[in-house]
Amino acid sequence: MVYEERDYRIKAGKLAQFVKIYGEYGLPLQKKHLGTFVAYFTTEIGELNHVVALWGYESLGDRETRRKTMLADPEWQTYLDRVTDLIDIQTTRILNPVSYSPLQ
């Protein structure tokens, strides 16, 4: 299993709006297409205005296939139109759990 960490820095004053829109529109679409939803966080201490999402995939190929399907869904584009102006920066990392990680 591999994990994808997506970290979004949201424009100041827009975090609550982003989280609400994501919960209502983005998350249901991603659950439909992406598979294993692991966690979703907001920051409270440190660099503020961040949300971090964790998704699990069987492999990088599984991730690629699932994301292509999601990106082809017209509802996904509608969701992106709702949030694009709220996002400042996005970073993505693929994480591989070590043998003793509780997330395998």
PDB file of N, CA and C in Angstrom:
ATOM      1  N   MET A   1       0.852  -1.175   0.000  1.00  0.00           N
ATOM      2  CA  MET A   1       0.000   0.000   0.000  1.00  0.00           C
ATOM      3  C   MET A   1       0.895   1.234   0.000  1.00  0.00           C
ATOM      4  N   VAL A   2       0.493   2.245  -0.775  1.00  0.00           N
ATOM      5  CA  VAL A   2       1.167   3.539  -0.762  1.00  0.00           C
ATOM      6  C   VAL A   2       0.142   4.587  -0.337  1.00  0.00           C
ATOM      7  N   TYR A   3       0.655   5.659   0.220  1.00  0.00           N
ATOM      8  CA  TYR A   3      -0.218   6.729   0.693  1.00  0.00           C
ATOM      9  C   TYR A   3       0.136   8.025  -0.009  1.00  0.00           C
ATOM     10  N   GLU A   4      -0.892   8.780  -0.321  1.00  0.00           N
ATOM     11  CA  GLU A   4      -0.711  10.097  -0.920  1.00  0.00           C
ATOM     12  C   GLU A   4      -1.094  11.139   0.112  1.00  0.00           C
ATOM     13  N   GLU A   5      -0.169  12.047   0.359  1.00  0.00           N
ATOM     14  CA  GLU A   5      -0.429  13.181   1.244  1.00  0.00           C
ATOM     15  C   GLU A   5      -0.577  14.414   0.368  1.00  0.00           C
ATOM     16  N   ARG A   6      -1.694  15.074   0.489  1.00  0.00           N
ATOM     17  CA  ARG A   6      -1.918  16.327  -0.231  1.00  0.00           C
ATOM     18  C   ARG A   6      -2.073  17.433   0.796  1.00  0.00           C
ATOM     19  N   ASP A   7      -1.239  18.438   0.673  1.00  0.00           N
ATOM     20  CA  ASP A   7      -1.242  19.573   1.599  1.00  0.00           C
ATOM     21  C   ASP A   7      -1.622  20.816   0.804  1.00  0.00           C
ATOM     22  N   TYR A   8      -2.719  21.429   1.204  1.00  0.00           N
ATOM     23  CA  TYR A   8      -3.201  22.632   0.540  1.00  0.00           C
ATOM     24  C   TYR A   8      -3.065  23.812   1.490  1.00  0.00           C
ATOM     25  N   ARG A   9      -2.381  24.856   1.056  1.00  0.00           N
ATOM     26  CA  ARG A   9      -2.400  26.110   1.813  1.00  0.00           C
ATOM     27  C   ARG A   9      -3.532  26.940   1.233  1.00  0.00           C
ATOM     28  N   ILE A  10      -4.469  27.247   2.087  1.00  0.00           N
ATOM     29  CA  ILE A  10      -5.672  27.971   1.682  1.00  0.00           C
ATOM     30  C   ILE A  10      -5.458  29.462   1.923  1.00  0.00           C
ATOM     31  N   LYS A  11      -6.019  30.280   1.072  1.00  0.00           N
ATOM     32  CA  LYS A  11      -5.887  31.730   1.232  1.00  0.00           C
ATOM     33  C   LYS A  11      -6.448  32.158   2.590  1.00  0.00           C
ATOM     34  N   ALA A  12      -5.799  33.135   3.194  1.00  0.00           N
ATOM     35  CA  ALA A  12      -6.181  33.616   4.526  1.00  0.00           C
ATOM     36  C   ALA A  12      -7.664  33.984   4.564  1.00  0.00           C
ATOM     37  N   GLY A  13      -8.324  33.532   5.605  1.00  0.00           N
ATOM     38  CA  GLY A  13      -9.739  33.822   5.798  1.00  0.00           C
ATOM     39  C   GLY A  13     -10.678  32.915   5.025  1.00  0.00           C
ATOM     40  N   LYS A  14     -10.160  31.962   4.284  1.00  0.00           N
ATOM     41  CA  LYS A  14     -10.982  31.102   3.417  1.00  0.00           C
ATOM     42  C   LYS A  14     -11.005  29.641   3.860  1.00  0.00           C
ATOM     43  N   LEU A  15     -10.327  29.303   4.962  1.00  0.00           N
ATOM     44  CA  LEU A  15     -10.216  27.903   5.373  1.00  0.00           C
ATOM     45  C   LEU A  15     -11.575  27.272   5.654  1.00  0.00           C
ATOM     46  N   ALA A  16     -12.410  27.924   6.443  1.00  0.00           N
ATOM     47  CA  ALA A  16     -13.720  27.356   6.777  1.00  0.00           C
ATOM     48  C   ALA A  16     -14.558  27.143   5.515  1.00  0.00           C
ATOM     49  N   GLN A  17     -14.503  28.081   4.600  1.00  0.00           N
ATOM     50  CA  GLN A  17     -15.253  27.958   3.344  1.00  0.00           C
ATOM     51  C   GLN A  17     -14.742  26.767   2.531  1.00  0.00           C
ATOM     52  N   PHE A  18     -13.415  26.620   2.441  1.00  0.00           N
ATOM     53  CA  PHE A  18     -12.841  25.504   1.694  1.00  0.00           C
ATOM     54  C   PHE A  18     -13.252  24.164   2.307  1.00  0.00           C
ATOM     55  N   VAL A  19     -13.112  24.041   3.621  1.00  0.00           N
ATOM     56  CA  VAL A  19     -13.447  22.783   4.306  1.00  0.00           C
ATOM     57  C   VAL A  19     -14.921  22.433   4.103  1.00  0.00           C
ATOM     58  N   LYS A  20     -15.789  23.426   4.171  1.00  0.00           N
ATOM     59  CA  LYS A  20     -17.219  23.185   3.975  1.00  0.00           C
ATOM     60  C   LYS A  20     -17.499  22.684   2.554  1.00  0.00           C
ATOM     61  N   ILE A  21     -16.948  23.363   1.557  1.00  0.00           N
ATOM     62  CA  ILE A  21     -17.172  22.969   0.166  1.00  0.00           C
ATOM     63  C   ILE A  21     -16.594  21.586  -0.092  1.00  0.00           C
ATOM     64  N   TYR A  22     -15.394  21.331   0.433  1.00  0.00           N
ATOM     65  CA  TYR A  22     -14.787  20.014   0.232  1.00  0.00           C
ATOM     66  C   TYR A  22     -15.654  18.921   0.850  1.00  0.00           C
ATOM     67  N   GLY A  23     -16.114  19.126   2.069  1.00  0.00           N
ATOM     68  CA  GLY A  23     -16.936  18.123   2.733  1.00  0.00           C
ATOM     69  C   GLY A  23     -18.238  17.849   1.996  1.00  0.00           C
ATOM     70  N   GLU A  24     -18.806  18.886   1.406  1.00  0.00           N
ATOM     71  CA  GLU A  24     -20.087  18.748   0.724  1.00  0.00           C
ATOM     72  C   GLU A  24     -19.955  18.204  -0.701  1.00  0.00           C
ATOM     73  N   TYR A  25     -18.923  18.617  -1.416  1.00  0.00           N
ATOM     74  CA  TYR A  25     -18.806  18.265  -2.840  1.00  0.00           C
ATOM     75  C   TYR A  25     -17.578  17.404  -3.171  1.00  0.00           C
ATOM     76  N   GLY A  26     -16.413  17.794  -2.678  1.00  0.00           N
ATOM     77  CA  GLY A  26     -15.179  17.117  -3.051  1.00  0.00           C
ATOM     78  C   GLY A  26     -15.030  15.726  -2.454  1.00  0.00           C
ATOM     79  N   LEU A  27     -15.240  15.614  -1.157  1.00  0.00           N
ATOM     80  CA  LEU A  27     -15.044  14.325  -0.495  1.00  0.00           C
ATOM     81  C   LEU A  27     -15.956  13.229  -1.053  1.00  0.00           C
ATOM     82  N   PRO A  28     -17.247  13.467  -1.241  1.00  0.00           N
ATOM     83  CA  PRO A  28     -18.080  12.399  -1.811  1.00  0.00           C
ATOM     84  C   PRO A  28     -17.579  11.920  -3.180  1.00  0.00           C
ATOM     85  N   LEU A  29     -17.127  12.845  -4.011  1.00  0.00           N
ATOM     86  CA  LEU A  29     -16.598  12.456  -5.330  1.00  0.00           C
ATOM     87  C   LEU A  29     -15.309  11.662  -5.192  1.00  0.00           C
ATOM     88  N   GLN A  30     -14.440  12.099  -4.304  1.00  0.00           N
ATOM     89  CA  GLN A  30     -13.187  11.384  -4.119  1.00  0.00           C
ATOM     90  C   GLN A  30     -13.423   9.997  -3.524  1.00  0.00           C
ATOM     91  N   LYS A  31     -14.334   9.882  -2.591  1.00  0.00           N
ATOM     92  CA  LYS A  31     -14.641   8.555  -2.039  1.00  0.00           C
ATOM     93  C   LYS A  31     -15.181   7.630  -3.129  1.00  0.00           C
ATOM     94  N   LYS A  32     -15.961   8.180  -4.023  1.00  0.00           N
ATOM     95  CA  LYS A  32     -16.512   7.406  -5.136  1.00  0.00           C
ATOM     96  C   LYS A  32     -15.409   6.870  -6.043  1.00  0.00           C
ATOM     97  N   HIS A  33     -14.387   7.692  -6.291  1.00  0.00           N
ATOM     98  CA  HIS A  33     -13.366   7.343  -7.275  1.00  0.00           C
ATOM     99  C   HIS A  33     -12.051   6.836  -6.691  1.00  0.00           C
ATOM    100  N   LEU A  34     -11.624   7.371  -5.563  1.00  0.00           N
ATOM    101  CA  LEU A  34     -10.262   7.124  -5.116  1.00  0.00           C
ATOM    102  C   LEU A  34     -10.080   5.930  -4.198  1.00  0.00           C
ATOM    103  N   GLY A  35     -11.085   5.523  -3.498  1.00  0.00           N
ATOM    104  CA  GLY A  35     -10.894   4.352  -2.654  1.00  0.00           C
ATOM    105  C   GLY A  35     -10.673   4.673  -1.195  1.00  0.00           C
ATOM    106  N   THR A  36      -9.487   4.378  -0.675  1.00  0.00           N
ATOM    107  CA  THR A  36      -9.248   4.397   0.766  1.00  0.00           C
ATOM    108  C   THR A  36      -8.967   5.801   1.293  1.00  0.00           C
ATOM    109  N   PHE A  37      -9.974   6.395   1.902  1.00  0.00           N
ATOM    110  CA  PHE A  37      -9.856   7.691   2.558  1.00  0.00           C
ATOM    111  C   PHE A  37      -9.298   7.437   3.954  1.00  0.00           C
ATOM    112  N   VAL A  38      -8.123   7.986   4.247  1.00  0.00           N
ATOM    113  CA  VAL A  38      -7.452   7.723   5.518  1.00  0.00           C
ATOM    114  C   VAL A  38      -7.736   8.820   6.530  1.00  0.00           C
ATOM    115  N   ALA A  39      -7.537  10.084   6.143  1.00  0.00           N
ATOM    116  CA  ALA A  39      -7.699  11.172   7.121  1.00  0.00           C
ATOM    117  C   ALA A  39      -7.745  12.521   6.409  1.00  0.00           C
ATOM    118  N   TYR A  40      -8.243  13.508   7.140  1.00  0.00           N
ATOM    119  CA  TYR A  40      -8.288  14.885   6.664  1.00  0.00           C
ATOM    120  C   TYR A  40      -8.051  15.773   7.871  1.00  0.00           C
ATOM    121  N   PHE A  41      -7.112  16.711   7.770  1.00  0.00           N
ATOM    122  CA  PHE A  41      -6.711  17.537   8.907  1.00  0.00           C
ATOM    123  C   PHE A  41      -6.707  19.013   8.528  1.00  0.00           C
ATOM    124  N   THR A  42      -6.870  19.874   9.535  1.00  0.00           N
ATOM    125  CA  THR A  42      -6.555  21.293   9.400  1.00  0.00           C
ATOM    126  C   THR A  42      -5.488  21.613  10.438  1.00  0.00           C
ATOM    127  N   THR A  43      -4.737  22.675  10.198  1.00  0.00           N
ATOM    128  CA  THR A  43      -3.673  23.055  11.131  1.00  0.00           C
ATOM    129  C   THR A  43      -4.202  24.033  12.169  1.00  0.00           C
ATOM    130  N   GLU A  44      -3.684  23.902  13.384  1.00  0.00           N
ATOM    131  CA  GLU A  44      -4.060  24.812  14.460  1.00  0.00           C
ATOM    132  C   GLU A  44      -2.843  25.514  15.043  1.00  0.00           C
ATOM    133  N   ILE A  45      -1.705  24.848  15.050  1.00  0.00           N
ATOM    134  CA  ILE A  45      -0.457  25.432  15.553  1.00  0.00           C
ATOM    135  C   ILE A  45       0.576  25.264  14.454  1.00  0.00           C
ATOM    136  N   GLY A  46       1.441  26.252  14.303  1.00  0.00           N
ATOM    137  CA  GLY A  46       2.425  26.228  13.224  1.00  0.00           C
ATOM    138  C   GLY A  46       1.904  27.051  12.062  1.00  0.00           C
ATOM    139  N   GLU A  47       2.267  26.651  10.857  1.00  0.00           N
ATOM    140  CA  GLU A  47       1.785  27.380   9.687  1.00  0.00           C
ATOM    141  C   GLU A  47       0.297  27.128   9.523  1.00  0.00           C
ATOM    142  N   LEU A  48      -0.485  28.180   9.593  1.00  0.00           N
ATOM    143  CA  LEU A  48      -1.942  28.068   9.578  1.00  0.00           C
ATOM    144  C   LEU A  48      -2.486  28.026   8.150  1.00  0.00           C
ATOM    145  N   ASN A  49      -3.789  27.822   8.066  1.00  0.00           N
ATOM    146  CA  ASN A  49      -4.522  27.819   6.794  1.00  0.00           C
ATOM    147  C   ASN A  49      -4.136  26.651   5.893  1.00  0.00           C
ATOM    148  N   HIS A  50      -3.835  25.515   6.500  1.00  0.00           N
ATOM    149  CA  HIS A  50      -3.519  24.313   5.733  1.00  0.00           C
ATOM    150  C   HIS A  50      -4.580  23.244   5.979  1.00  0.00           C
ATOM    151  N   VAL A  51      -4.851  22.474   4.942  1.00  0.00           N
ATOM    152  CA  VAL A  51      -5.584  21.223   5.087  1.00  0.00           C
ATOM    153  C   VAL A  51      -4.694  20.134   4.497  1.00  0.00           C
ATOM    154  N   VAL A  52      -4.721  18.979   5.137  1.00  0.00           N
ATOM    155  CA  VAL A  52      -3.910  17.850   4.693  1.00  0.00           C
ATOM    156  C   VAL A  52      -4.827  16.648   4.540  1.00  0.00           C
ATOM    157  N   ALA A  53      -4.771  16.024   3.373  1.00  0.00           N
ATOM    158  CA  ALA A  53      -5.567  14.837   3.091  1.00  0.00           C
ATOM    159  C   ALA A  53      -4.639  13.648   2.901  1.00  0.00           C
ATOM    160  N   LEU A  54      -5.045  12.487   3.411  1.00  0.00           N
ATOM    161  CA  LEU A  54      -4.309  11.239   3.215  1.00  0.00           C
ATOM    162  C   LEU A  54      -5.222  10.226   2.554  1.00  0.00           C
ATOM    163  N   TRP A  55      -4.731   9.649   1.449  1.00  0.00           N
ATOM    164  CA  TRP A  55      -5.451   8.618   0.702  1.00  0.00           C
ATOM    165  C   TRP A  55      -4.537   7.415   0.535  1.00  0.00           C
ATOM    166  N   GLY A  56      -5.091   6.222   0.602  1.00  0.00           N
ATOM    167  CA  GLY A  56      -4.318   5.010   0.429  1.00  0.00           C
ATOM    168  C   GLY A  56      -4.652   4.319  -0.880  1.00  0.00           C
ATOM    169  N   TYR A  57      -3.624   3.755  -1.517  1.00  0.00           N
ATOM    170  CA  TYR A  57      -3.771   3.045  -2.787  1.00  0.00           C
ATOM    171  C   TYR A  57      -2.996   1.747  -2.728  1.00  0.00           C
ATOM    172  N   GLU A  58      -3.432   0.780  -3.499  1.00  0.00           N
ATOM    173  CA  GLU A  58      -2.726  -0.497  -3.570  1.00  0.00           C
ATOM    174  C   GLU A  58      -1.336  -0.326  -4.176  1.00  0.00           C
ATOM    175  N   SER A  59      -1.197   0.612  -5.128  1.00  0.00           N
ATOM    176  CA  SER A  59       0.072   0.845  -5.816  1.00  0.00           C
ATOM    177  C   SER A  59      -0.004   2.200  -6.520  1.00  0.00           C
ATOM    178  N   LEU A  60       1.119   2.628  -7.081  1.00  0.00           N
ATOM    179  CA  LEU A  60       1.102   3.866  -7.865  1.00  0.00           C
ATOM    180  C   LEU A  60       0.232   3.715  -9.105  1.00  0.00           C
ATOM    181  N   GLY A  61       0.217   2.515  -9.695  1.00  0.00           N
ATOM    182  CA  GLY A  61      -0.645   2.262 -10.847  1.00  0.00           C
ATOM    183  C   GLY A  61      -2.122   2.372 -10.484  1.00  0.00           C
ATOM    184  N   ASP A  62      -2.490   1.865  -9.303  1.00  0.00           N
ATOM    185  CA  ASP A  62      -3.861   1.972  -8.814  1.00  0.00           C
ATOM    186  C   ASP A  62      -4.236   3.443  -8.646  1.00  0.00           C
ATOM    187  N   ARG A  63      -3.328   4.220  -8.060  1.00  0.00           N
ATOM    188  CA  ARG A  63      -3.564   5.656  -7.880  1.00  0.00           C
ATOM    189  C   ARG A  63      -3.780   6.329  -9.227  1.00  0.00           C
ATOM    190  N   GLU A  64      -2.909   6.050 -10.185  1.00  0.00           N
ATOM    191  CA  GLU A  64      -3.000   6.676 -11.498  1.00  0.00           C
ATOM    192  C   GLU A  64      -4.336   6.359 -12.178  1.00  0.00           C
ATOM    193  N   THR A  65      -4.747   5.113 -12.141  1.00  0.00           N
ATOM    194  CA  THR A  65      -6.010   4.706 -12.759  1.00  0.00           C
ATOM    195  C   THR A  65      -7.192   5.397 -12.095  1.00  0.00           C
ATOM    196  N   ARG A  66      -7.210   5.394 -10.780  1.00  0.00           N
ATOM    197  CA  ARG A  66      -8.329   6.006 -10.047  1.00  0.00           C
ATOM    198  C   ARG A  66      -8.399   7.516 -10.279  1.00  0.00           C
ATOM    199  N   ARG A  67      -7.257   8.171 -10.283  1.00  0.00           N
ATOM    200  CA  ARG A  67      -7.252   9.626 -10.481  1.00  0.00           C
ATOM    201  C   ARG A  67      -7.686   9.986 -11.906  1.00  0.00           C
ATOM    202  N   LYS A  68      -7.283   9.202 -12.897  1.00  0.00           N
ATOM    203  CA  LYS A  68      -7.721   9.468 -14.274  1.00  0.00           C
ATOM    204  C   LYS A  68      -9.234   9.383 -14.387  1.00  0.00           C
ATOM    205  N   THR A  69      -9.811   8.387 -13.738  1.00  0.00           N
ATOM    206  CA  THR A  69     -11.270   8.237 -13.760  1.00  0.00           C
ATOM    207  C   THR A  69     -11.939   9.434 -13.095  1.00  0.00           C
ATOM    208  N   MET A  70     -11.409   9.862 -11.953  1.00  0.00           N
ATOM    209  CA  MET A  70     -11.988  11.003 -11.251  1.00  0.00           C
ATOM    210  C   MET A  70     -11.871  12.276 -12.088  1.00  0.00           C
ATOM    211  N   LEU A  71     -10.710  12.498 -12.682  1.00  0.00           N
ATOM    212  CA  LEU A  71     -10.505  13.708 -13.477  1.00  0.00           C
ATOM    213  C   LEU A  71     -11.420  13.766 -14.696  1.00  0.00           C
ATOM    214  N   ALA A  72     -11.870  12.616 -15.178  1.00  0.00           N
ATOM    215  CA  ALA A  72     -12.784  12.566 -16.319  1.00  0.00           C
ATOM    216  C   ALA A  72     -14.242  12.800 -15.926  1.00  0.00           C
ATOM    217  N   ASP A  73     -14.529  12.786 -14.644  1.00  0.00           N
ATOM    218  CA  ASP A  73     -15.903  12.970 -14.153  1.00  0.00           C
ATOM    219  C   ASP A  73     -16.253  14.457 -14.222  1.00  0.00           C
ATOM    220  N   PRO A  74     -17.281  14.856 -14.963  1.00  0.00           N
ATOM    221  CA  PRO A  74     -17.658  16.271 -15.061  1.00  0.00           C
ATOM    222  C   PRO A  74     -17.968  16.906 -13.706  1.00  0.00           C
ATOM    223  N   GLU A  75     -18.461  16.124 -12.765  1.00  0.00           N
ATOM    224  CA  GLU A  75     -18.741  16.668 -11.428  1.00  0.00           C
ATOM    225  C   GLU A  75     -17.456  17.113 -10.733  1.00  0.00           C
ATOM    226  N   TRP A  76     -16.334  16.460 -11.049  1.00  0.00           N
ATOM    227  CA  TRP A  76     -15.062  16.855 -10.446  1.00  0.00           C
ATOM    228  C   TRP A  76     -14.669  18.249 -10.921  1.00  0.00           C
ATOM    229  N   GLN A  77     -14.848  18.530 -12.191  1.00  0.00           N
ATOM    230  CA  GLN A  77     -14.535  19.862 -12.708  1.00  0.00           C
ATOM    231  C   GLN A  77     -15.423  20.916 -12.066  1.00  0.00           C
ATOM    232  N   THR A  78     -16.688  20.598 -11.857  1.00  0.00           N
ATOM    233  CA  THR A  78     -17.604  21.527 -11.185  1.00  0.00           C
ATOM    234  C   THR A  78     -17.111  21.823  -9.775  1.00  0.00           C
ATOM    235  N   TYR A  79     -16.659  20.772  -9.071  1.00  0.00           N
ATOM    236  CA  TYR A  79     -16.100  20.968  -7.727  1.00  0.00           C
ATOM    237  C   TYR A  79     -14.864  21.872  -7.793  1.00  0.00           C
ATOM    238  N   LEU A  80     -13.948  21.593  -8.723  1.00  0.00           N
ATOM    239  CA  LEU A  80     -12.727  22.396  -8.832  1.00  0.00           C
ATOM    240  C   LEU A  80     -13.048  23.866  -9.075  1.00  0.00           C
ATOM    241  N   ASP A  81     -14.070  24.123  -9.876  1.00  0.00           N
ATOM    242  CA  ASP A  81     -14.483  25.509 -10.130  1.00  0.00           C
ATOM    243  C   ASP A  81     -14.898  26.211  -8.844  1.00  0.00           C
ATOM    244  N   ARG A  82     -15.402  25.464  -7.866  1.00  0.00           N
ATOM    245  CA  ARG A  82     -15.831  26.039  -6.585  1.00  0.00           C
ATOM    246  C   ARG A  82     -14.654  26.379  -5.672  1.00  0.00           C
ATOM    247  N   VAL A  83     -13.538  25.657  -5.792  1.00  0.00           N
ATOM    248  CA  VAL A  83     -12.455  25.819  -4.813  1.00  0.00           C
ATOM    249  C   VAL A  83     -11.155  26.400  -5.358  1.00  0.00           C
ATOM    250  N   THR A  84     -10.986  26.441  -6.654  1.00  0.00           N
ATOM    251  CA  THR A  84      -9.703  26.866  -7.225  1.00  0.00           C
ATOM    252  C   THR A  84      -9.247  28.220  -6.703  1.00  0.00           C
ATOM    253  N   ASP A  85     -10.126  29.170  -6.589  1.00  0.00           N
ATOM    254  CA  ASP A  85      -9.749  30.507  -6.130  1.00  0.00           C
ATOM    255  C   ASP A  85      -9.486  30.577  -4.626  1.00  0.00           C
ATOM    256  N   LEU A  86      -9.749  29.501  -3.904  1.00  0.00           N
ATOM    257  CA  LEU A  86      -9.502  29.475  -2.463  1.00  0.00           C
ATOM    258  C   LEU A  86      -8.124  28.915  -2.119  1.00  0.00           C
ATOM    259  N   ILE A  87      -7.515  28.206  -3.063  1.00  0.00           N
ATOM    260  CA  ILE A  87      -6.235  27.532  -2.822  1.00  0.00           C
ATOM    261  C   ILE A  87      -5.081  28.432  -3.217  1.00  0.00           C
ATOM    262  N   ASP A  88      -4.096  28.533  -2.315  1.00  0.00           N
ATOM    263  CA  ASP A  88      -2.896  29.310  -2.586  1.00  0.00           C
ATOM    264  C   ASP A  88      -1.807  28.413  -3.177  1.00  0.00           C
ATOM    265  N   ILE A  89      -1.472  27.322  -2.469  1.00  0.00           N
ATOM    266  CA  ILE A  89      -0.421  26.388  -2.903  1.00  0.00           C
ATOM    267  C   ILE A  89      -0.857  24.971  -2.574  1.00  0.00           C
ATOM    268  N   GLN A  90      -0.496  24.033  -3.431  1.00  0.00           N
ATOM    269  CA  GLN A  90      -0.751  22.610  -3.178  1.00  0.00           C
ATOM    270  C   GLN A  90       0.556  21.846  -3.332  1.00  0.00           C
ATOM    271  N   THR A  91       0.814  20.939  -2.390  1.00  0.00           N
ATOM    272  CA  THR A  91       1.949  20.025  -2.523  1.00  0.00           C
ATOM    273  C   THR A  91       1.436  18.604  -2.337  1.00  0.00           C
ATOM    274  N   THR A  92       2.094  17.676  -3.013  1.00  0.00           N
ATOM    275  CA  THR A  92       1.692  16.273  -2.961  1.00  0.00           C
ATOM    276  C   THR A  92       2.932  15.423  -2.726  1.00  0.00           C
ATOM    277  N   ARG A  93       2.790  14.429  -1.845  1.00  0.00           N
ATOM    278  CA  ARG A  93       3.876  13.474  -1.616  1.00  0.00           C
ATOM    279  C   ARG A  93       3.296  12.074  -1.613  1.00  0.00           C
ATOM    280  N   ILE A  94       4.068  11.130  -2.119  1.00  0.00           N
ATOM    281  CA  ILE A  94       3.720   9.718  -2.018  1.00  0.00           C
ATOM    282  C   ILE A  94       4.556   9.153  -0.872  1.00  0.00           C
ATOM    283  N   LEU A  95       3.877   8.494   0.058  1.00  0.00           N
ATOM    284  CA  LEU A  95       4.527   7.963   1.259  1.00  0.00           C
ATOM    285  C   LEU A  95       4.449   6.444   1.245  1.00  0.00           C
ATOM    286  N   ASN A  96       5.559   5.798   1.569  1.00  0.00           N
ATOM    287  CA  ASN A  96       5.630   4.346   1.672  1.00  0.00           C
ATOM    288  C   ASN A  96       5.796   3.966   3.139  1.00  0.00           C
ATOM    289  N   PRO A  97       4.873   3.208   3.709  1.00  0.00           N
ATOM    290  CA  PRO A  97       5.008   2.822   5.111  1.00  0.00           C
ATOM    291  C   PRO A  97       6.157   1.842   5.309  1.00  0.00           C
ATOM    292  N   VAL A  98       6.844   1.985   6.436  1.00  0.00           N
ATOM    293  CA  VAL A  98       7.900   1.038   6.791  1.00  0.00           C
ATOM    294  C   VAL A  98       7.251  -0.219   7.375  1.00  0.00           C
ATOM    295  N   SER A  99       8.030  -1.254   7.555  1.00  0.00           N
ATOM    296  CA  SER A  99       7.488  -2.559   7.951  1.00  0.00           C
ATOM    297  C   SER A  99       6.714  -2.536   9.259  1.00  0.00           C
ATOM    298  N   TYR A 100       7.044  -1.652  10.176  1.00  0.00           N
ATOM    299  CA  TYR A 100       6.372  -1.617  11.478  1.00  0.00           C
ATOM    300  C   TYR A 100       5.315  -0.521  11.590  1.00  0.00           C
ATOM    301  N   SER A 101       4.976   0.116  10.478  1.00  0.00           N
ATOM    302  CA  SER A 101       3.929   1.131  10.480  1.00  0.00           C
ATOM    303  C   SER A 101       2.568   0.477  10.675  1.00  0.00           C
ATOM    304  N   PRO A 102       1.686   1.095  11.485  1.00  0.00           N
ATOM    305  CA  PRO A 102       0.342   0.541  11.615  1.00  0.00           C
ATOM    306  C   PRO A 102      -0.479   0.669  10.332  1.00  0.00           C
ATOM    307  N   LEU A 103      -0.044   1.544   9.438  1.00  0.00           N
ATOM    308  CA  LEU A 103      -0.712   1.685   8.135  1.00  0.00           C
ATOM    309  C   LEU A 103       0.059   0.875   7.117  1.00  0.00           C
ATOM    310  N   GLN A 104      -0.461  -0.247   6.730  1.00  0.00           N
ATOM    311  CA  GLN A 104       0.184  -1.102   5.729  1.00  0.00           C
ATOM    312  C   GLN A 104      -0.697  -1.094   4.540  1.00  0.00           C
TER     313      GLN A 104
END
